[in-house]
PDB file of C-alpha atoms and ligand atoms in Angstrom:
ATOM      1  CA  MET A   1      15.931   2.681   8.944  1.00 44.00           C
ATOM      2  CA  ILE A   2      17.367   0.726  11.865  1.00 46.00           C
ATOM      3  CA  ALA A   3      15.389   1.251  14.770  1.00 43.00           C
ATOM      4  CA  ARG A   4      17.347   2.800  17.339  1.00 61.00           C
ATOM      5  CA  ALA A   5      17.427   2.655  21.156  1.00 60.00           C
ATOM      6  CA  ASP A   6      17.221   6.758  21.792  1.00 78.00           C
ATOM      7  CA  LEU A   7      13.939   6.849  19.321  1.00 91.00           C
ATOM      8  CA  ARG A   8      10.529   6.339  21.058  1.00 96.00           C
ATOM      9  CA  CYS A   9       7.442   5.086  19.517  1.00 97.00           C
ATOM     10  CA  THR A  10       5.314   7.892  18.226  1.00 98.00           C
ATOM     11  CA  SER A  11       2.099   6.356  19.300  1.00 97.00           C
ATOM     12  CA  CYS A  12       2.889   4.870  23.048  1.00 97.00           C
ATOM     13  CA  GLY A  13       6.259   6.686  23.863  1.00 96.00           C
ATOM     14  CA  ARG A  14       8.074   3.411  24.561  1.00 94.00           C
ATOM     15  CA  GLY A  15      11.586   2.980  23.662  1.00 94.00           C
ATOM     16  CA  LEU A  16      12.250   1.389  20.184  1.00 93.00           C
ATOM     17  CA  ALA A  17      15.012  -1.193  21.270  1.00 88.00           C
ATOM     18  CA  GLY A  18      14.539  -4.495  20.398  1.00 86.00           C
ATOM     19  CA  ARG A  19      13.147  -6.726  17.529  1.00 90.00           C
ATOM     20  CA  GLY A  20       9.909  -5.629  15.659  1.00 94.00           C
ATOM     21  CA  ALA A  21      10.409  -2.049  16.025  1.00 96.00           C
ATOM     22  CA  THR A  22      10.939   0.419  13.152  1.00 97.00           C
ATOM     23  CA  ALA A  23      11.596   4.206  12.291  1.00 97.00           C
ATOM     24  CA  PHE A  24      11.107   6.226   9.296  1.00 98.00           C
ATOM     25  CA  LEU A  25      10.293   9.664   7.848  1.00 97.00           C
ATOM     26  CA  CYS A  26       6.598  10.666   7.769  1.00 98.00           C
ATOM     27  CA  PRO A  27       4.914   9.570   4.553  1.00 97.00           C
ATOM     28  CA  SER A  28       3.645  12.683   4.302  1.00 97.00           C
ATOM     29  CA  CYS A  29       5.980  15.598   5.093  1.00 96.00           C
ATOM     30  CA  GLY A  30       9.069  13.608   5.096  1.00 96.00           C
ATOM     31  CA  VAL A  31      10.283  15.702   8.111  1.00 97.00           C
ATOM     32  CA  GLU A  32       9.339  14.034  11.264  1.00 97.00           C
ATOM     33  CA  THR A  33      10.746  10.461  12.281  1.00 97.00           C
ATOM     34  CA  ILE A  34       7.947   8.162  13.088  1.00 98.00           C
ATOM     35  CA  GLY A  35       8.692   5.624  15.439  1.00 98.00           C
ATOM     36  CA  ARG A  36       6.823   2.323  16.004  1.00 98.00           C
ATOM     37  CA  ASP A  37       7.495  -0.010  18.644  1.00 97.00           C
ATOM     38  CA  ALA A  38       6.704  -3.839  17.808  1.00 97.00           C
ATOM     39  CA  ARG A  39       3.424  -3.976  19.918  1.00 97.00           C
ATOM     40  CA  CYS A  40       1.928  -0.800  18.219  1.00 98.00           C
ATOM     41  CA  ARG A  41       3.081  -2.248  14.924  1.00 98.00           C
ATOM     42  CA  ASP A  42       1.419  -5.713  15.534  1.00 97.00           C
ATOM     43  CA  GLN A  43      -1.799  -4.021  16.794  1.00 97.00           C
ATOM     44  CA  SER A  44      -1.800  -1.600  14.084  1.00 97.00           C
ATOM     45  CA  VAL A  45      -1.971   1.254  16.579  1.00 98.00           C
ATOM     46  CA  PRO A  46      -2.529   4.514  14.636  1.00 98.00           C
ATOM     47  CA  TYR A  47       0.347   7.178  14.804  1.00 98.00           C
ATOM     48  CA  LYS A  48       0.069  10.652  14.104  1.00 98.00           C
ATOM     49  CA  CYS A  49       2.900  13.095  12.777  1.00 98.00           C
ATOM     50  CA  LYS A  50       3.796  15.915  15.073  1.00 97.00           C
ATOM     51  CA  ASN A  51       4.935  18.036  12.268  1.00 97.00           C
ATOM     52  CA  CYS A  52       2.218  17.656   9.802  1.00 97.00           C
ATOM     53  CA  GLY A  53      -0.671  15.714  11.372  1.00 98.00           C
ATOM     54  CA  PHE A  54      -0.816  12.819   9.275  1.00 98.00           C
ATOM     55  CA  VAL A  55      -2.360   9.768  10.902  1.00 98.00           C
ATOM     56  CA  GLY A  56      -1.138   6.230   9.831  1.00 96.00           C
ATOM     57  CA  PRO A  57      -0.811   3.460   8.984  1.00 97.00           C
TER      58      PRO A  57
ATOM     59  CA  MET B   1     -27.822   1.324  12.764  1.00 38.00           C
ATOM     60  CA  PRO B   2     -24.092   0.529  12.209  1.00 43.00           C
ATOM     61  CA  ASP B   3     -22.678   2.242   9.215  1.00 42.00           C
ATOM     62  CA  ASP B   4     -22.030  -1.095   7.608  1.00 41.00           C
ATOM     63  CA  GLU B   5     -25.671  -1.650   7.124  1.00 40.00           C
ATOM     64  CA  ILE B   6     -26.555   1.213   5.016  1.00 41.00           C
ATOM     65  CA  GLN B   7     -28.421   0.032   1.699  1.00 40.00           C
ATOM     66  CA  VAL B   8     -27.490   1.472  -1.577  1.00 38.00           C
ATOM     67  CA  THR B   9     -29.045   0.189  -4.882  1.00 37.00           C
ATOM     68  CA  GLU B  10     -26.950   0.592  -8.050  1.00 39.00           C
ATOM     69  CA  PRO B  11     -26.056  -1.205 -11.039  1.00 37.00           C
ATOM     70  CA  LEU B  12     -23.087  -3.887 -10.631  1.00 40.00           C
ATOM     71  CA  THR B  13     -21.215  -2.478 -13.598  1.00 40.00           C
ATOM     72  CA  SER B  14     -21.565   1.200 -12.658  1.00 41.00           C
ATOM     73  CA  THR B  15     -18.912   3.323 -14.023  1.00 43.00           C
ATOM     74  CA  THR B  16     -20.370   6.578 -12.324  1.00 48.00           C
ATOM     75  CA  SER B  17     -18.620   8.110  -9.439  1.00 53.00           C
ATOM     76  CA  GLU B  18     -20.707   5.782  -7.255  1.00 64.00           C
ATOM     77  CA  GLY B  19     -21.747   8.841  -5.058  1.00 71.00           C
ATOM     78  CA  GLN B  20     -18.088   9.729  -4.403  1.00 81.00           C
ATOM     79  CA  ASP B  21     -17.855  13.435  -4.601  1.00 82.00           C
ATOM     80  CA  ILE B  22     -14.821  13.830  -6.881  1.00 83.00           C
ATOM     81  CA  ARG B  23     -14.149  16.922  -8.826  1.00 81.00           C
ATOM     82  CA  PRO B  24     -12.315  16.600 -12.228  1.00 79.00           C
ATOM     83  CA  GLY B  25      -8.718  16.755 -12.061  1.00 79.00           C
ATOM     84  CA  GLU B  26      -8.716  16.061  -8.095  1.00 90.00           C
ATOM     85  CA  LEU B  27      -7.031  12.451  -8.920  1.00 95.00           C
ATOM     86  CA  LEU B  28      -3.858  11.020 -10.299  1.00 95.00           C
ATOM     87  CA  VAL B  29      -5.865   9.782 -13.124  1.00 95.00           C
ATOM     88  CA  PRO B  30      -9.518  10.195 -14.308  1.00 95.00           C
ATOM     89  CA  GLU B  31     -12.005   8.713 -11.967  1.00 94.00           C
ATOM     90  CA  ASP B  32     -13.071   6.426 -14.640  1.00 95.00           C
ATOM     91  CA  THR B  33      -9.575   4.822 -14.773  1.00 96.00           C
ATOM     92  CA  TYR B  34      -9.945   3.557 -11.185  1.00 97.00           C
ATOM     93  CA  LEU B  35     -13.553   2.662 -11.410  1.00 96.00           C
ATOM     94  CA  THR B  36     -13.134   0.612 -14.759  1.00 97.00           C
ATOM     95  CA  ALA B  37     -10.288  -1.220 -13.163  1.00 98.00           C
ATOM     96  CA  GLY B  38     -12.239  -1.887 -10.003  1.00 97.00           C
ATOM     97  CA  VAL B  39      -9.659  -0.200  -7.592  1.00 98.00           C
ATOM     98  CA  HIS B  40     -12.477   0.731  -5.318  1.00 97.00           C
ATOM     99  CA  ILE B  41     -14.367  -2.451  -5.119  1.00 96.00           C
ATOM    100  CA  GLY B  42     -13.443  -4.251  -1.782  1.00 96.00           C
ATOM    101  CA  THR B  43     -14.480  -7.521  -0.174  1.00 95.00           C
ATOM    102  CA  GLN B  44     -17.533  -8.810   1.682  1.00 95.00           C
ATOM    103  CA  GLN B  45     -15.714  -8.999   4.860  1.00 95.00           C
ATOM    104  CA  LYS B  46     -14.260  -5.821   6.554  1.00 95.00           C
ATOM    105  CA  SER B  47     -11.461  -5.871   9.049  1.00 96.00           C
ATOM    106  CA  ALA B  48     -11.565  -3.392  12.041  1.00 95.00           C
ATOM    107  CA  SER B  49      -8.466  -1.728  10.820  1.00 94.00           C
ATOM    108  CA  MET B  50      -9.689  -1.194   7.469  1.00 97.00           C
ATOM    109  CA  ARG B  51     -13.147   0.068   8.405  1.00 95.00           C
ATOM    110  CA  HIS B  52     -12.307   3.568   7.950  1.00 94.00           C
ATOM    111  CA  PHE B  53     -11.011   3.430   4.765  1.00 97.00           C
ATOM    112  CA  VAL B  54     -14.584   2.017   3.562  1.00 96.00           C
ATOM    113  CA  PHE B  55     -16.705   4.473   1.583  1.00 96.00           C
ATOM    114  CA  LYS B  56     -19.957   2.639   1.756  1.00 95.00           C
ATOM    115  CA  ILE B  57     -21.399  -0.816   1.313  1.00 95.00           C
ATOM    116  CA  ARG B  58     -22.856  -1.845  -2.052  1.00 93.00           C
ATOM    117  CA  TYR B  59     -26.335  -3.397  -2.500  1.00 93.00           C
ATOM    118  CA  ASP B  60     -24.697  -6.667  -3.266  1.00 93.00           C
ATOM    119  CA  GLY B  61     -22.751  -6.747   0.242  1.00 94.00           C
ATOM    120  CA  LEU B  62     -19.266  -5.549  -1.274  1.00 95.00           C
ATOM    121  CA  TYR B  63     -17.532  -2.869   0.613  1.00 97.00           C
ATOM    122  CA  VAL B  64     -16.549   0.060  -1.643  1.00 97.00           C
ATOM    123  CA  LEU B  65     -13.385   2.068  -0.830  1.00 97.00           C
ATOM    124  CA  ASP B  66     -12.981   5.925  -0.799  1.00 96.00           C
ATOM    125  CA  ILE B  67     -11.303   6.218  -3.908  1.00 96.00           C
ATOM    126  CA  LYS B  68     -10.030   9.852  -2.826  1.00 96.00           C
ATOM    127  CA  GLU B  69      -8.213   8.076  -0.037  1.00 97.00           C
ATOM    128  CA  THR B  70      -6.758   5.391  -2.313  1.00 98.00           C
ATOM    129  CA  ASP B  71      -5.270   8.169  -4.564  1.00 98.00           C
ATOM    130  CA  ARG B  72      -3.935  10.306  -1.714  1.00 97.00           C
ATOM    131  CA  ARG B  73      -2.456   7.042  -0.393  1.00 98.00           C
ATOM    132  CA  ILE B  74      -0.734   6.111  -3.677  1.00 98.00           C
ATOM    133  CA  ARG B  75       0.938   9.803  -3.798  1.00 97.00           C
ATOM    134  CA  LEU B  76       2.111   9.116  -0.173  1.00 98.00           C
ATOM    135  CA  ALA B  77       3.407   5.775  -0.815  1.00 98.00           C
ATOM    136  CA  ALA B  78       5.404   7.077  -3.951  1.00 98.00           C
ATOM    137  CA  GLN B  79       6.943   9.869  -2.140  1.00 97.00           C
ATOM    138  CA  PHE B  80       7.892   7.554   0.689  1.00 98.00           C
ATOM    139  CA  LEU B  81       9.418   5.045  -1.596  1.00 98.00           C
ATOM    140  CA  ALA B  82      11.381   7.797  -3.515  1.00 98.00           C
ATOM    141  CA  ARG B  83      13.190   8.808  -0.534  1.00 97.00           C
ATOM    142  CA  PHE B  84      15.043   5.333  -0.201  1.00 98.00           C
ATOM    143  CA  PRO B  85      17.904   4.398  -2.699  1.00 98.00           C
ATOM    144  CA  PRO B  86      16.054   2.572  -5.562  1.00 98.00           C
ATOM    145  CA  ASP B  87      17.839  -0.761  -5.131  1.00 98.00           C
ATOM    146  CA  LYS B  88      17.017  -0.799  -1.392  1.00 98.00           C
ATOM    147  CA  ILE B  89      13.343  -1.102  -1.916  1.00 98.00           C
ATOM    148  CA  LEU B  90      12.051  -4.763  -2.416  1.00 98.00           C
ATOM    149  CA  ALA B  91       8.662  -5.335  -3.746  1.00 98.00           C
ATOM    150  CA  VAL B  92       7.041  -8.830  -3.361  1.00 98.00           C
ATOM    151  CA  SER B  93       3.886 -10.427  -4.550  1.00 97.00           C
ATOM    152  CA  GLN B  94       2.861 -14.101  -3.670  1.00 95.00           C
ATOM    153  CA  ARG B  95      -0.294 -13.309  -5.394  1.00 93.00           C
ATOM    154  CA  GLN B  96      -0.541 -14.584  -8.992  1.00 94.00           C
ATOM    155  CA  TYR B  97      -2.114 -11.398 -10.477  1.00 97.00           C
ATOM    156  CA  GLY B  98       0.411  -9.154  -8.607  1.00 97.00           C
ATOM    157  CA  GLN B  99       3.575 -11.121  -9.792  1.00 97.00           C
ATOM    158  CA  LYS B 100       3.911  -9.273 -13.273  1.00 97.00           C
ATOM    159  CA  PRO B 101       2.826  -5.758 -11.804  1.00 98.00           C
ATOM    160  CA  VAL B 102       5.359  -6.318  -9.192  1.00 98.00           C
ATOM    161  CA  ARG B 103       8.058  -7.099 -11.406  1.00 97.00           C
ATOM    162  CA  ILE B 104       7.411  -4.284 -14.143  1.00 98.00           C
ATOM    163  CA  PHE B 105       6.947  -1.872 -11.210  1.00 98.00           C
ATOM    164  CA  ALA B 106      10.491  -2.825  -9.868  1.00 98.00           C
ATOM    165  CA  LYS B 107      12.189  -2.598 -13.042  1.00 98.00           C
ATOM    166  CA  THR B 108      10.537   0.778 -13.789  1.00 97.00           C
ATOM    167  CA  ILE B 109      12.002   2.375 -10.491  1.00 97.00           C
ATOM    168  CA  GLY B 110      15.210   0.181 -10.255  1.00 98.00           C
ATOM    169  CA  ALA B 111      13.914  -1.678  -7.115  1.00 98.00           C
ATOM    170  CA  VAL B 112      14.199  -5.441  -6.409  1.00 98.00           C
ATOM    171  CA  SER B 113      11.188  -7.555  -6.710  1.00 97.00           C
ATOM    172  CA  PHE B 114      10.675 -11.268  -5.522  1.00 94.00           C
ATOM    173  CA  SER B 115       7.536 -12.317  -7.277  1.00 81.00           C
ATOM    174  CA  GLU B 116       6.178 -15.758  -6.907  1.00 75.00           C
ATOM    175  CA  ARG B 117       7.956 -17.747  -3.967  1.00 88.00           C
ATOM    176  CA  PHE B 118       9.399 -15.582  -0.970  1.00 95.00           C
ATOM    177  CA  VAL B 119      12.316 -17.807   0.183  1.00 96.00           C
ATOM    178  CA  PRO B 120      12.373 -17.827   3.797  1.00 97.00           C
ATOM    179  CA  GLY B 121      15.227 -16.150   5.371  1.00 98.00           C
ATOM    180  CA  SER B 122      15.748 -13.906   2.325  1.00 98.00           C
ATOM    181  CA  LEU B 123      15.919 -10.993   4.768  1.00 98.00           C
ATOM    182  CA  THR B 124      17.349 -12.627   7.736  1.00 98.00           C
ATOM    183  CA  ASN B 125      19.885 -15.431   6.719  1.00 98.00           C
ATOM    184  CA  PRO B 126      23.071 -14.196   5.352  1.00 97.00           C
ATOM    185  CA  ASN B 127      23.982 -17.577   4.219  1.00 97.00           C
ATOM    186  CA  LEU B 128      21.387 -17.789   1.533  1.00 96.00           C
ATOM    187  CA  ALA B 129      21.995 -16.978  -1.819  1.00 94.00           C
ATOM    188  CA  GLU B 130      18.758 -14.938  -1.903  1.00 94.00           C
ATOM    189  CA  TYR B 131      19.911 -12.710   1.043  1.00 97.00           C
ATOM    190  CA  ILE B 132      19.367  -9.116   0.483  1.00 97.00           C
ATOM    191  CA  GLU B 133      19.468  -6.294   2.928  1.00 98.00           C
ATOM    192  CA  PRO B 134      16.483  -3.888   1.469  1.00 98.00           C
ATOM    193  CA  LYS B 135      15.423  -0.464   3.584  1.00 98.00           C
ATOM    194  CA  VAL B 136      11.897  -0.771   2.843  1.00 98.00           C
ATOM    195  CA  LEU B 137       9.398  -3.520   1.802  1.00 98.00           C
ATOM    196  CA  MET B 138       6.266  -3.279  -0.371  1.00 98.00           C
ATOM    197  CA  VAL B 139       3.694  -6.042  -0.043  1.00 98.00           C
ATOM    198  CA  THR B 140       0.795  -6.735  -2.322  1.00 98.00           C
ATOM    199  CA  ASP B 141      -1.053  -8.395   0.328  1.00 98.00           C
ATOM    200  CA  PRO B 142      -0.232  -8.522   4.028  1.00 98.00           C
ATOM    201  CA  ALA B 143      -1.801 -12.031   4.234  1.00 97.00           C
ATOM    202  CA  THR B 144      -0.167 -14.056   1.372  1.00 96.00           C
ATOM    203  CA  ASP B 145       2.975 -12.031   1.784  1.00 97.00           C
ATOM    204  CA  MET B 146       3.116 -12.982   5.250  1.00 97.00           C
ATOM    205  CA  GLN B 147       6.638 -14.288   5.151  1.00 97.00           C
ATOM    206  CA  GLY B 148       8.086 -11.275   3.889  1.00 98.00           C
ATOM    207  CA  LEU B 149       6.107  -9.162   6.135  1.00 98.00           C
ATOM    208  CA  SER B 150       7.337 -10.971   9.130  1.00 98.00           C
ATOM    209  CA  GLU B 151      11.053 -10.950   7.997  1.00 98.00           C
ATOM    210  CA  ALA B 152      10.863  -7.136   7.341  1.00 98.00           C
ATOM    211  CA  VAL B 153       9.407  -6.922  10.969  1.00 98.00           C
ATOM    212  CA  SER B 154      12.454  -8.961  12.119  1.00 97.00           C
ATOM    213  CA  VAL B 155      14.936  -6.570  10.651  1.00 97.00           C
ATOM    214  CA  GLY B 156      13.091  -3.354  11.377  1.00 97.00           C
ATOM    215  CA  ILE B 157      12.501  -1.904   7.989  1.00 98.00           C
ATOM    216  CA  PRO B 158       9.221  -0.201   7.187  1.00 98.00           C
ATOM    217  CA  VAL B 159       6.557  -1.583   5.386  1.00 98.00           C
ATOM    218  CA  VAL B 160       4.237  -0.396   2.719  1.00 98.00           C
ATOM    219  CA  GLY B 161       1.240  -2.557   1.985  1.00 98.00           C
ATOM    220  CA  LEU B 162      -1.544  -2.831  -0.579  1.00 98.00           C
ATOM    221  CA  CYS B 163      -4.508  -3.527   1.803  1.00 98.00           C
ATOM    222  CA  ASP B 164      -8.003  -4.791   0.702  1.00 98.00           C
ATOM    223  CA  VAL B 165     -10.966  -4.248   2.808  1.00 98.00           C
ATOM    224  CA  ASN B 166     -10.614  -7.595   4.584  1.00 98.00           C
ATOM    225  CA  ASN B 167      -6.932  -7.301   5.269  1.00 98.00           C
ATOM    226  CA  GLU B 168      -5.614  -7.087   8.721  1.00 97.00           C
ATOM    227  CA  THR B 169      -3.043  -4.086   8.638  1.00 98.00           C
ATOM    228  CA  ARG B 170      -0.878  -5.348  11.415  1.00 97.00           C
ATOM    229  CA  ASN B 171       2.900  -4.497  10.746  1.00 98.00           C
ATOM    230  CA  VAL B 172       2.036  -2.317   7.971  1.00 98.00           C
ATOM    231  CA  ASP B 173       3.320   1.120   8.414  1.00 98.00           C
ATOM    232  CA  LEU B 174       1.582   2.549   5.514  1.00 98.00           C
ATOM    233  CA  VAL B 175      -1.620   1.452   4.025  1.00 98.00           C
ATOM    234  CA  ILE B 176      -2.821   1.915   0.414  1.00 98.00           C
ATOM    235  CA  PRO B 177      -6.570   0.675   0.746  1.00 98.00           C
ATOM    236  CA  CYS B 178      -7.184  -0.899  -2.672  1.00 98.00           C
ATOM    237  CA  ASN B 179      -8.663  -3.925  -4.247  1.00 98.00           C
ATOM    238  CA  ASN B 180      -5.198  -6.215  -4.008  1.00 98.00           C
ATOM    239  CA  LYS B 181      -6.828  -9.303  -5.750  1.00 97.00           C
ATOM    240  CA  GLY B 182      -8.075  -7.991  -9.220  1.00 97.00           C
ATOM    241  CA  ARG B 183      -5.689  -8.493 -12.174  1.00 98.00           C
ATOM    242  CA  VAL B 184      -6.546  -5.018 -13.519  1.00 98.00           C
ATOM    243  CA  SER B 185      -6.677  -3.390 -10.161  1.00 98.00           C
ATOM    244  CA  LEU B 186      -3.164  -4.439  -9.431  1.00 98.00           C
ATOM    245  CA  ALA B 187      -1.888  -3.389 -12.885  1.00 98.00           C
ATOM    246  CA  THR B 188      -3.297   0.069 -12.552  1.00 98.00           C
ATOM    247  CA  ILE B 189      -2.057   0.613  -8.953  1.00 98.00           C
ATOM    248  CA  TYR B 190       1.523  -0.506  -9.519  1.00 98.00           C
ATOM    249  CA  TRP B 191       1.457   1.382 -12.990  1.00 98.00           C
ATOM    250  CA  LEU B 192       0.533   4.471 -10.942  1.00 97.00           C
ATOM    251  CA  LEU B 193       2.974   3.701  -8.300  1.00 98.00           C
ATOM    252  CA  GLY B 194       5.761   3.647 -10.546  1.00 98.00           C
ATOM    253  CA  ARG B 195       4.954   6.800 -12.597  1.00 96.00           C
ATOM    254  CA  GLU B 196       4.417   8.584  -9.254  1.00 96.00           C
ATOM    255  CA  VAL B 197       7.625   7.447  -7.703  1.00 97.00           C
ATOM    256  CA  LEU B 198       9.485   8.416 -10.896  1.00 96.00           C
ATOM    257  CA  ARG B 199       7.502  11.898 -10.645  1.00 94.00           C
ATOM    258  CA  ALA B 200       8.538  12.292  -6.928  1.00 94.00           C
ATOM    259  CA  ARG B 201      12.277  11.527  -7.517  1.00 94.00           C
ATOM    260  CA  SER B 202      12.339  14.097 -10.325  1.00 91.00           C
ATOM    261  CA  GLY B 203      11.177  16.588  -7.910  1.00 82.00           C
ATOM    262  CA  SER B 204       8.803  18.084 -10.556  1.00 74.00           C
ATOM    263  CA  GLU B 205       5.008  18.376 -11.192  1.00 70.00           C
ATOM    264  CA  ALA B 206       5.609  18.027 -14.656  1.00 72.00           C
ATOM    265  CA  GLU B 207       4.593  14.685 -16.155  1.00 71.00           C
ATOM    266  CA  PRO B 208       7.652  12.506 -16.186  1.00 73.00           C
ATOM    267  CA  ALA B 209       8.672  10.361 -19.287  1.00 85.00           C
ATOM    268  CA  TYR B 210       6.469   7.372 -18.719  1.00 91.00           C
ATOM    269  CA  PRO B 211       5.655   5.342 -21.933  1.00 92.00           C
ATOM    270  CA  LEU B 212       4.512   2.353 -20.072  1.00 96.00           C
ATOM    271  CA  THR B 213       0.739   1.500 -20.205  1.00 97.00           C
ATOM    272  CA  ILE B 214      -1.548  -0.130 -17.823  1.00 97.00           C
ATOM    273  CA  GLU B 215      -1.647  -3.135 -20.284  1.00 97.00           C
ATOM    274  CA  ASP B 216       2.041  -3.350 -19.659  1.00 97.00           C
ATOM    275  CA  PHE B 217       1.311  -4.352 -15.991  1.00 98.00           C
ATOM    276  CA  GLN B 218      -1.285  -6.574 -16.541  1.00 97.00           C
ATOM    277  CA  ALA B 219      -0.684 -10.443 -15.823  1.00 95.00           C
ATOM    278  CA  ALA B 220      -1.931 -12.784 -18.681  1.00 93.00           C
ATOM    279  CA  LEU B 221      -5.359 -14.300 -18.143  1.00 87.00           C
TER     280      LEU B 221
HETATM  281 ZN1   ZN C   1       4.184   1.981  20.793  1.00 65.16          ZN
HETATM  282 ZN1   ZN C   2       4.460  14.363   8.648  1.00 65.16          ZN
END
């Protein structure tokens, strides 16, 4: 679950390099990898799974 | 009129569905189990990020949560946690009534718990005796468990959080909307989460062996 530089934030499309970002499998379908960069996490910007449509957080 | 000004009159101790349209068998437990535990009873303040989990405002000014969404989120969180190695799950509670539930929950699913004090550096300073490297963090309250939350952000692991109506959801990656202050509410949620994690791991719809009761999770008065 380490944020990797080649992953992108599901909400805003920015890269996930740097402190504060994370990546995890969609809580609903477990298929799609959800990326969240530090800014979107901190501001609780919603993310939407491209596979199942789940909206988090 | 904003939706938070709707006036509803009903008794304080109501154990009816409080107007939430729930069919029998739709929830993980009978609706009364949630209602008598007060899992749906929020606070008098509402954060912007929690507003879409609010079902209505009660006559006495308390925000009431949508119990179906709470139930759905408990299922999702359990599925989510079940995908991690048990000993890589860290559950924390600085909140007093959450400490016993967190301990029993962690023991039940083979996870690690820090109840009581979260020693600063536990996730970030390898020189500490308390240092561990979890892959996911479960917080009982993002406000009181701020230290753990902030360290989870530093090390880039996802966070599941019990969030009350007044909580900010910043840095929480999966919200379980609920009353995270009440003694019985916290026991009920962790009891159910424990059961559902075991069920998700077993990959079966069948009821797993689960001899624990909600009372087993309750902090002493
Ligand atoms: Zn972003
Ligand atoms: Zn999904």
